[in-house]
């Protein structure tokens, strides 16, 4: 077999491909190739009318030419010669042959197989980390087939993705409306309330295009966030809210809709039929149930009695308190309660009572936003909801509710995120704008299957809701032994235990427990082998100094390496993968997906070697096949590919493109089979394409019904209700979890247990950060600023920080590589534009140049991204600040879903200049 992939013939000058360097993709592009050299990136005009951005990638994709020819690339396999690991240890990497590198990895795998795949704590001895929201999967070829062939892998060690990403929304969104990510139905909505969603920067070309078109149509967007982002700058209104008080703002909106608007201004039909609003709640907080069937009861206004919610011909009451007789309730740990005679409130009534104190006047104090502003935002939301209007989509009449609310990543993770996610979803329910044209929509599923079809993931479950698999918390059912080092299964019921669950657990705990585990918890050993690809936790996580220390404890690290970076500095073996323009992969495209990818087509796209790999870099699929062959895993690996680990099953009832399992297949053979199987599946065998066809044409799509952007028809067809407003199931899970943890004498999760509420109530969310400052030995008065972060258009997290073109274009962006602060606040501190400042928290400090603006709250500073590199070539010379140095890794700043926020209390002082390289 030839070691190198064949490049495309020289005559080809424009090679279709995809970019999936950030979660807003995949987007389409073409690569201009002259004399075998990639010279430019350009749109793929064949996708006009198919791709929502008409075949255009964003500025980041234009950096891929420099990425390919970066003189600092790792271009041979390497091994470490200095056994000591640490930031200040020179790894002493030396070039080795592919044979030596692959044999070393295979030998380690065989070794582990011989000792047992689990260690003495029953933790997988092999761990793997992939960064940036799952996008590395679109660059790792058949590596998932290796992971499947191996079996026990610990995905516990996160990078910044997950816990500091849009985490709570992933969990609650998917629970409530199969919405791992959420966006507005931008193409049809009239009003978007954006709480810190910087969508013009973070949403990729599809979002930018959709929002630009919407502005021409006359949409209004109100941007609610502490500093004026580019999204705020091109919105109709900017509301500078105090950080981490968004829940109070939204609870006050709920108050206005419930207590200031007329009832008939709400979508009463939606609330009665598609939510649990009429379900009766008893005095102990549990749904009242029919004693025979166990079904939740509602008050029927026709017969004036309590009846099961799904009884035909009833008219359920929305508001009210009712006297009911002979009813049951199901408490925690299967406790059965019987009531002879009891007063019951509808869930809607309980919500009304709970939301009564949250007036706009109350929220004004908390949020530092005038009550009149909150009231007018709530009123505009209601006035634009068009309740009663319908629209026909794909032959089906659906409600038309053109109002949407989106939440950015600091709003929907960490403390306060549950309240925000609930309030956002409830506000949509109050006006019937959830999962309908114009409203707030989910885009994709990750915790439920099938991943490629969120509608098909909806199945009837308990109590008239869709099925959701929580991790068991009942007595005798709770998993007291974690299956991974971040303990997602014992600690986080709502994350479940599907393939993505572990990576969405509290992944910082895995790192923290390597240093110190609570005494009631078995201190985990580091994994014997850790694979890292396209991730840089040493830069992207919190308290990066501590992460680095813990990373140095990993005994054998295999890093796929593009350039040297802060994480692969700790590696034992570096494997250079052929990058974006040099290797082959086929992925799905279209349908609906994060962030604003709503297509009227669905199908597959290809990434292909537009140019020969540089140096000794190799296609990921070739590398994987060789690891498997040498480790004795070939048959299991080929079997996994046949089962679908490389995209789609190669064999199904109606077709068979499967590979012989005892043979080594080359890269093209594998993707040719995948291409045929995928196109067979898409067309029921009517139009089967091979790899050569896809290489020429770039994409293969079939129509995707626009009706399938919306979940409501699926809910209606199955007679299901959204699990709103009352969270009986979560309340129960929280009580049971508390009992289990306390039975094991575990009390360090008690604050998190408080988040399990049937209905959210406000608690002083910002206080968590003030308390943390104090607990770390600081006095809150000495750290008077909130420091927050944001994305930058030309950068995908830290992924392309080493590409000079990105820094060059970013010079045009306000605040690039700086500490952005309010000009008035700076003046009081004697800080002028361009001065060096030091940003300090109790744990550490970072330095950057001050950029002074008016569009930032005086109590807030902003530091973009994660660019405090000390190893990544080029990036390390930029001397940029990063909040990740100063945000603690903290149990107390972890919410019940296991996430935290990129937020910290800091001081800002003027200093003479930058830090020396080794002090950064
Ligand atoms: N301060 C701050 N921190 C943040 C954030 C923030 O906004 N501010 N955002 C957080 C969020 S939301 C996320 S999702 C995480 C993401 O953080 P991570 O998941 O850790 O991902 P990246 O920082 O993108 O790291 C990508 C790494 O892959 C390497 N790489 C790039 N291309 C290739 C390639 O072709 N081959 C190989 N082998 N390697 C490659 C890059 O050099 C880089 O080291 O960061 C989080 N951290
Ligand atoms: N160009 C680019 N696009 C990306 C990425 C990238 O790295 N670069 N990364 C992708 C990833 S992994 C993710 S997770 C998404 C994230 O996408 P977004 O959620 O849009 O993330 P940010 O740009 O960090 O937006 C943060 C905004 O929240 C505001 N903010 C901070 N704290 C608060 C608060 O307490 N309340 C309110 N209301 N606002 C607050 C800030 O002012 C800022 O404008 O972006 C994705 N898209
Ligand atoms: S938004 Fe830009 S970087 Fe992200 S996938 Fe699309 S083209 Fe690539
Ligand atoms: Mo993210």
JSON list of N, CA, C and O in Angstrom, two decimals, residues 541-578:
[
{"chain": "A", "resi": 541, "resn": "UNK", "atom": "N", "xyz": [-8.79, 25.80, 29.03]},
{"chain": "A", "resi": 541, "resn": "UNK", "atom": "CA", "xyz": [-9.53, 25.54, 30.27]},
{"chain": "A", "resi": 541, "resn": "UNK", "atom": "C", "xyz": [-9.29, 26.65, 31.29]},
{"chain": "A", "resi": 541, "resn": "UNK", "atom": "O", "xyz": [-8.64, 27.65, 31.01]},
{"chain": "A", "resi": 542, "resn": "UNK", "atom": "N", "xyz": [-9.84, 26.45, 32.51]},
{"chain": "A", "resi": 542, "resn": "UNK", "atom": "CA", "xyz": [-9.59, 27.43, 33.58]},
{"chain": "A", "resi": 542, "resn": "UNK", "atom": "C", "xyz": [-8.30, 27.09, 34.31]},
{"chain": "A", "resi": 542, "resn": "UNK", "atom": "O", "xyz": [-7.80, 25.97, 34.19]},
{"chain": "A", "resi": 543, "resn": "UNK", "atom": "N", "xyz": [-7.83, 28.00, 35.11]},
{"chain": "A", "resi": 543, "resn": "UNK", "atom": "CA", "xyz": [-6.60, 27.82, 35.91]},
{"chain": "A", "resi": 543, "resn": "UNK", "atom": "C", "xyz": [-5.60, 26.96, 35.14]},
{"chain": "A", "resi": 543, "resn": "UNK", "atom": "O", "xyz": [-5.24, 25.85, 35.55]},
{"chain": "A", "resi": 544, "resn": "UNK", "atom": "N", "xyz": [-5.16, 27.51, 34.03]},
{"chain": "A", "resi": 544, "resn": "UNK", "atom": "CA", "xyz": [-4.34, 26.71, 33.11]},
{"chain": "A", "resi": 544, "resn": "UNK", "atom": "C", "xyz": [-3.04, 26.23, 33.77]},
{"chain": "A", "resi": 544, "resn": "UNK", "atom": "O", "xyz": [-2.53, 25.19, 33.40]},
{"chain": "A", "resi": 545, "resn": "UNK", "atom": "N", "xyz": [-2.54, 26.96, 34.77]},
{"chain": "A", "resi": 545, "resn": "UNK", "atom": "CA", "xyz": [-1.34, 26.48, 35.46]},
{"chain": "A", "resi": 545, "resn": "UNK", "atom": "C", "xyz": [-1.60, 25.13, 36.12]},
{"chain": "A", "resi": 545, "resn": "UNK", "atom": "O", "xyz": [-0.78, 24.22, 36.07]},
{"chain": "A", "resi": 546, "resn": "UNK", "atom": "N", "xyz": [-2.79, 25.02, 36.75]},
{"chain": "A", "resi": 546, "resn": "UNK", "atom": "CA", "xyz": [-3.11, 23.75, 37.41]},
{"chain": "A", "resi": 546, "resn": "UNK", "atom": "C", "xyz": [-3.37, 22.64, 36.39]},
{"chain": "A", "resi": 546, "resn": "UNK", "atom": "O", "xyz": [-2.96, 21.49, 36.58]},
{"chain": "A", "resi": 547, "resn": "UNK", "atom": "N", "xyz": [-4.03, 22.99, 35.29]},
{"chain": "A", "resi": 547, "resn": "UNK", "atom": "CA", "xyz": [-4.27, 21.99, 34.23]},
{"chain": "A", "resi": 547, "resn": "UNK", "atom": "C", "xyz": [-2.93, 21.43, 33.74]},
{"chain": "A", "resi": 547, "resn": "UNK", "atom": "O", "xyz": [-2.75, 20.22, 33.58]},
{"chain": "A", "resi": 548, "resn": "UNK", "atom": "N", "xyz": [-1.98, 22.34, 33.52]},
{"chain": "A", "resi": 548, "resn": "UNK", "atom": "CA", "xyz": [-0.67, 21.92, 33.00]},
{"chain": "A", "resi": 548, "resn": "UNK", "atom": "C", "xyz": [0.01, 20.97, 33.99]},
{"chain": "A", "resi": 548, "resn": "UNK", "atom": "O", "xyz": [0.56, 19.93, 33.61]},
{"chain": "A", "resi": 549, "resn": "UNK", "atom": "N", "xyz": [-0.05, 21.33, 35.27]},
{"chain": "A", "resi": 549, "resn": "UNK", "atom": "CA", "xyz": [0.54, 20.48, 36.31]},
{"chain": "A", "resi": 549, "resn": "UNK", "atom": "C", "xyz": [-0.06, 19.07, 36.28]},
{"chain": "A", "resi": 549, "resn": "UNK", "atom": "O", "xyz": [0.65, 18.07, 36.36]},
{"chain": "A", "resi": 550, "resn": "UNK", "atom": "N", "xyz": [-1.39, 19.02, 36.16]},
{"chain": "A", "resi": 550, "resn": "UNK", "atom": "CA", "xyz": [-2.06, 17.72, 36.16]},
{"chain": "A", "resi": 550, "resn": "UNK", "atom": "C", "xyz": [-1.79, 16.95, 34.87]},
{"chain": "A", "resi": 550, "resn": "UNK", "atom": "O", "xyz": [-1.67, 15.73, 34.86]},
{"chain": "A", "resi": 551, "resn": "UNK", "atom": "N", "xyz": [-1.70, 17.70, 33.78]},
{"chain": "A", "resi": 551, "resn": "UNK", "atom": "CA", "xyz": [-1.42, 17.07, 32.49]},
{"chain": "A", "resi": 551, "resn": "UNK", "atom": "C", "xyz": [-0.04, 16.40, 32.50]},
{"chain": "A", "resi": 551, "resn": "UNK", "atom": "O", "xyz": [0.15, 15.34, 31.89]},
{"chain": "A", "resi": 552, "resn": "UNK", "atom": "N", "xyz": [0.88, 17.03, 33.21]},
{"chain": "A", "resi": 552, "resn": "UNK", "atom": "CA", "xyz": [2.24, 16.48, 33.27]},
{"chain": "A", "resi": 552, "resn": "UNK", "atom": "C", "xyz": [2.27, 15.13, 33.97]},
{"chain": "A", "resi": 552, "resn": "UNK", "atom": "O", "xyz": [3.25, 14.39, 33.87]},
{"chain": "A", "resi": 553, "resn": "UNK", "atom": "N", "xyz": [1.17, 14.79, 34.66]},
{"chain": "A", "resi": 553, "resn": "UNK", "atom": "CA", "xyz": [1.11, 13.48, 35.34]},
{"chain": "A", "resi": 553, "resn": "UNK", "atom": "C", "xyz": [0.70, 12.36, 34.40]},
{"chain": "A", "resi": 553, "resn": "UNK", "atom": "O", "xyz": [0.76, 11.19, 34.77]},
{"chain": "A", "resi": 554, "resn": "UNK", "atom": "N", "xyz": [0.25, 12.70, 33.21]},
{"chain": "A", "resi": 554, "resn": "UNK", "atom": "CA", "xyz": [-0.17, 11.66, 32.26]},
{"chain": "A", "resi": 554, "resn": "UNK", "atom": "C", "xyz": [1.08, 10.91, 31.81]},
{"chain": "A", "resi": 554, "resn": "UNK", "atom": "O", "xyz": [1.98, 11.51, 31.20]},
{"chain": "A", "resi": 555, "resn": "UNK", "atom": "N", "xyz": [1.15, 9.60, 32.03]},
{"chain": "A", "resi": 555, "resn": "UNK", "atom": "CA", "xyz": [2.41, 8.89, 31.75]},
{"chain": "A", "resi": 555, "resn": "UNK", "atom": "C", "xyz": [2.71, 8.69, 30.26]},
{"chain": "A", "resi": 555, "resn": "UNK", "atom": "O", "xyz": [3.86, 8.64, 29.87]},
{"chain": "A", "resi": 556, "resn": "UNK", "atom": "N", "xyz": [1.66, 8.56, 29.44]},
{"chain": "A", "resi": 556, "resn": "UNK", "atom": "CA", "xyz": [1.93, 8.29, 28.01]},
{"chain": "A", "resi": 556, "resn": "UNK", "atom": "C", "xyz": [0.89, 9.01, 27.18]},
{"chain": "A", "resi": 556, "resn": "UNK", "atom": "O", "xyz": [-0.29, 8.65, 27.17]},
{"chain": "A", "resi": 557, "resn": "UNK", "atom": "N", "xyz": [1.34, 10.06, 26.52]},
{"chain": "A", "resi": 557, "resn": "UNK", "atom": "CA", "xyz": [0.42, 10.91, 25.77]},
{"chain": "A", "resi": 557, "resn": "UNK", "atom": "C", "xyz": [0.73, 10.82, 24.28]},
{"chain": "A", "resi": 557, "resn": "UNK", "atom": "O", "xyz": [1.88, 11.01, 23.88]},
{"chain": "A", "resi": 558, "resn": "UNK", "atom": "N", "xyz": [-0.29, 10.48, 23.52]},
{"chain": "A", "resi": 558, "resn": "UNK", "atom": "CA", "xyz": [-0.15, 10.47, 22.06]},
{"chain": "A", "resi": 558, "resn": "UNK", "atom": "C", "xyz": [-0.94, 11.65, 21.53]},
{"chain": "A", "resi": 558, "resn": "UNK", "atom": "O", "xyz": [-2.16, 11.70, 21.66]},
{"chain": "A", "resi": 559, "resn": "UNK", "atom": "N", "xyz": [-0.24, 12.63, 20.97]},
{"chain": "A", "resi": 559, "resn": "UNK", "atom": "CA", "xyz": [-0.92, 13.81, 20.46]},
{"chain": "A", "resi": 559, "resn": "UNK", "atom": "C", "xyz": [-0.79, 13.86, 18.94]},
{"chain": "A", "resi": 559, "resn": "UNK", "atom": "O", "xyz": [0.31, 13.74, 18.41]},
{"chain": "A", "resi": 560, "resn": "UNK", "atom": "N", "xyz": [-1.93, 13.99, 18.29]},
{"chain": "A", "resi": 560, "resn": "UNK", "atom": "CA", "xyz": [-1.89, 14.31, 16.87]},
{"chain": "A", "resi": 560, "resn": "UNK", "atom": "C", "xyz": [-1.49, 15.77, 16.81]},
{"chain": "A", "resi": 560, "resn": "UNK", "atom": "O", "xyz": [-2.09, 16.60, 17.49]},
{"chain": "A", "resi": 561, "resn": "UNK", "atom": "N", "xyz": [-0.47, 16.06, 16.02]},
{"chain": "A", "resi": 561, "resn": "UNK", "atom": "CA", "xyz": [0.11, 17.40, 16.15]},
{"chain": "A", "resi": 561, "resn": "UNK", "atom": "C", "xyz": [0.14, 18.13, 14.82]},
{"chain": "A", "resi": 561, "resn": "UNK", "atom": "O", "xyz": [0.54, 17.58, 13.80]},
{"chain": "A", "resi": 562, "resn": "UNK", "atom": "N", "xyz": [-0.30, 19.38, 14.89]},
{"chain": "A", "resi": 562, "resn": "UNK", "atom": "CA", "xyz": [-0.20, 20.26, 13.72]},
{"chain": "A", "resi": 562, "resn": "UNK", "atom": "C", "xyz": [1.07, 21.11, 13.85]},
{"chain": "A", "resi": 562, "resn": "UNK", "atom": "O", "xyz": [1.97, 21.05, 13.01]},
{"chain": "A", "resi": 563, "resn": "UNK", "atom": "N", "xyz": [1.14, 21.89, 14.92]},
{"chain": "A", "resi": 563, "resn": "UNK", "atom": "CA", "xyz": [2.40, 22.54, 15.30]},
{"chain": "A", "resi": 563, "resn": "UNK", "atom": "C", "xyz": [2.67, 22.10, 16.74]},
{"chain": "A", "resi": 563, "resn": "UNK", "atom": "O", "xyz": [1.84, 21.43, 17.34]},
{"chain": "A", "resi": 564, "resn": "UNK", "atom": "N", "xyz": [3.75, 22.51, 17.30]},
{"chain": "A", "resi": 564, "resn": "UNK", "atom": "CA", "xyz": [3.91, 22.35, 18.73]},
{"chain": "A", "resi": 564, "resn": "UNK", "atom": "C", "xyz": [2.84, 23.22, 19.39]},
{"chain": "A", "resi": 564, "resn": "UNK", "atom": "O", "xyz": [2.50, 24.29, 18.88]},
{"chain": "A", "resi": 565, "resn": "UNK", "atom": "N", "xyz": [2.30, 22.76, 20.51]},
{"chain": "A", "resi": 565, "resn": "UNK", "atom": "CA", "xyz": [1.42, 23.63, 21.28]},
{"chain": "A", "resi": 565, "resn": "UNK", "atom": "C", "xyz": [1.55, 23.31, 22.76]},
{"chain": "A", "resi": 565, "resn": "UNK", "atom": "O", "xyz": [2.34, 22.44, 23.14]},
{"chain": "A", "resi": 566, "resn": "UNK", "atom": "N", "xyz": [0.79, 24.01, 23.57]},
{"chain": "A", "resi": 566, "resn": "UNK", "atom": "CA", "xyz": [0.95, 23.95, 25.03]},
{"chain": "A", "resi": 566, "resn": "UNK", "atom": "C", "xyz": [0.54, 22.59, 25.59]},
{"chain": "A", "resi": 566, "resn": "UNK", "atom": "O", "xyz": [1.01, 22.18, 26.64]},
{"chain": "A", "resi": 567, "resn": "UNK", "atom": "N", "xyz": [-0.34, 21.89, 24.87]},
{"chain": "A", "resi": 567, "resn": "UNK", "atom": "CA", "xyz": [-0.79, 20.57, 25.33]},
{"chain": "A", "resi": 567, "resn": "UNK", "atom": "C", "xyz": [0.14, 19.47, 24.83]},
{"chain": "A", "resi": 567, "resn": "UNK", "atom": "O", "xyz": [0.58, 18.62, 25.61]},
{"chain": "A", "resi": 568, "resn": "UNK", "atom": "N", "xyz": [0.50, 19.52, 23.54]},
{"chain": "A", "resi": 568, "resn": "UNK", "atom": "CA", "xyz": [1.38, 18.44, 23.07]},
{"chain": "A", "resi": 568, "resn": "UNK", "atom": "C", "xyz": [2.82, 18.61, 23.57]},
{"chain": "A", "resi": 568, "resn": "UNK", "atom": "O", "xyz": [3.64, 17.70, 23.40]},
{"chain": "A", "resi": 569, "resn": "UNK", "atom": "N", "xyz": [3.10, 19.70, 24.23]},
{"chain": "A", "resi": 569, "resn": "UNK", "atom": "CA", "xyz": [4.36, 19.88, 24.96]},
{"chain": "A", "resi": 569, "resn": "UNK", "atom": "C", "xyz": [4.54, 18.75, 26.00]},
{"chain": "A", "resi": 569, "resn": "UNK", "atom": "O", "xyz": [5.65, 18.42, 26.38]},
{"chain": "A", "resi": 570, "resn": "UNK", "atom": "N", "xyz": [3.43, 18.17, 26.45]},
{"chain": "A", "resi": 570, "resn": "UNK", "atom": "CA", "xyz": [3.47, 17.10, 27.46]},
{"chain": "A", "resi": 570, "resn": "UNK", "atom": "C", "xyz": [3.42, 15.71, 26.80]},
{"chain": "A", "resi": 570, "resn": "UNK", "atom": "O", "xyz": [3.31, 14.70, 27.49]},
{"chain": "A", "resi": 571, "resn": "UNK", "atom": "N", "xyz": [3.44, 15.65, 25.47]},
{"chain": "A", "resi": 571, "resn": "UNK", "atom": "CA", "xyz": [3.23, 14.37, 24.79]},
{"chain": "A", "resi": 571, "resn": "UNK", "atom": "C", "xyz": [4.49, 13.50, 24.80]},
{"chain": "A", "resi": 571, "resn": "UNK", "atom": "O", "xyz": [5.61, 14.00, 25.00]},
{"chain": "A", "resi": 572, "resn": "UNK", "atom": "N", "xyz": [4.26, 12.21, 24.58]},
{"chain": "A", "resi": 572, "resn": "UNK", "atom": "CA", "xyz": [5.36, 11.27, 24.42]},
{"chain": "A", "resi": 572, "resn": "UNK", "atom": "C", "xyz": [5.59, 10.95, 22.96]},
{"chain": "A", "resi": 572, "resn": "UNK", "atom": "O", "xyz": [6.71, 10.73, 22.52]},
{"chain": "A", "resi": 573, "resn": "UNK", "atom": "N", "xyz": [4.49, 10.92, 22.21]},
{"chain": "A", "resi": 573, "resn": "UNK", "atom": "CA", "xyz": [4.57, 10.66, 20.77]},
{"chain": "A", "resi": 573, "resn": "UNK", "atom": "C", "xyz": [3.74, 11.73, 20.06]},
{"chain": "A", "resi": 573, "resn": "UNK", "atom": "O", "xyz": [2.61, 12.01, 20.45]},
{"chain": "A", "resi": 574, "resn": "UNK", "atom": "N", "xyz": [4.33, 12.32, 19.02]},
{"chain": "A", "resi": 574, "resn": "UNK", "atom": "CA", "xyz": [3.58, 13.25, 18.18]},
{"chain": "A", "resi": 574, "resn": "UNK", "atom": "C", "xyz": [3.34, 12.59, 16.82]},
{"chain": "A", "resi": 574, "resn": "UNK", "atom": "O", "xyz": [4.27, 12.06, 16.22]},
{"chain": "A", "resi": 575, "resn": "UNK", "atom": "N", "xyz": [2.09, 12.62, 16.37]},
{"chain": "A", "resi": 575, "resn": "UNK", "atom": "CA", "xyz": [1.75, 12.06, 15.07]},
{"chain": "A", "resi": 575, "resn": "UNK", "atom": "C", "xyz": [1.22, 13.18, 14.18]},
{"chain": "A", "resi": 575, "resn": "UNK", "atom": "O", "xyz": [0.18, 13.76, 14.48]},
{"chain": "A", "resi": 576, "resn": "UNK", "atom": "N", "xyz": [1.92, 13.50, 13.10]},
{"chain": "A", "resi": 576, "resn": "UNK", "atom": "CA", "xyz": [1.45, 14.61, 12.25]},
{"chain": "A", "resi": 576, "resn": "UNK", "atom": "C", "xyz": [0.35, 14.15, 11.29]},
{"chain": "A", "resi": 576, "resn": "UNK", "atom": "O", "xyz": [0.60, 13.36, 10.39]},
{"chain": "A", "resi": 577, "resn": "UNK", "atom": "N", "xyz": [-0.86, 14.65, 11.52]},
{"chain": "A", "resi": 577, "resn": "UNK", "atom": "CA", "xyz": [-1.97, 14.31, 10.62]},
{"chain": "A", "resi": 577, "resn": "UNK", "atom": "C", "xyz": [-1.97, 15.25, 9.43]},
{"chain": "A", "resi": 577, "resn": "UNK", "atom": "O", "xyz": [-1.64, 16.42, 9.55]},
{"chain": "A", "resi": 578, "resn": "UNK", "atom": "N", "xyz": [-2.35, 14.69, 8.27]},
{"chain": "A", "resi": 578, "resn": "UNK", "atom": "CA", "xyz": [-2.54, 15.54, 7.08]},
{"chain": "A", "resi": 578, "resn": "UNK", "atom": "C", "xyz": [-3.74, 16.43, 7.38]},
{"chain": "A", "resi": 578, "resn": "UNK", "atom": "O", "xyz": [-4.77, 15.96, 7.83]}
]
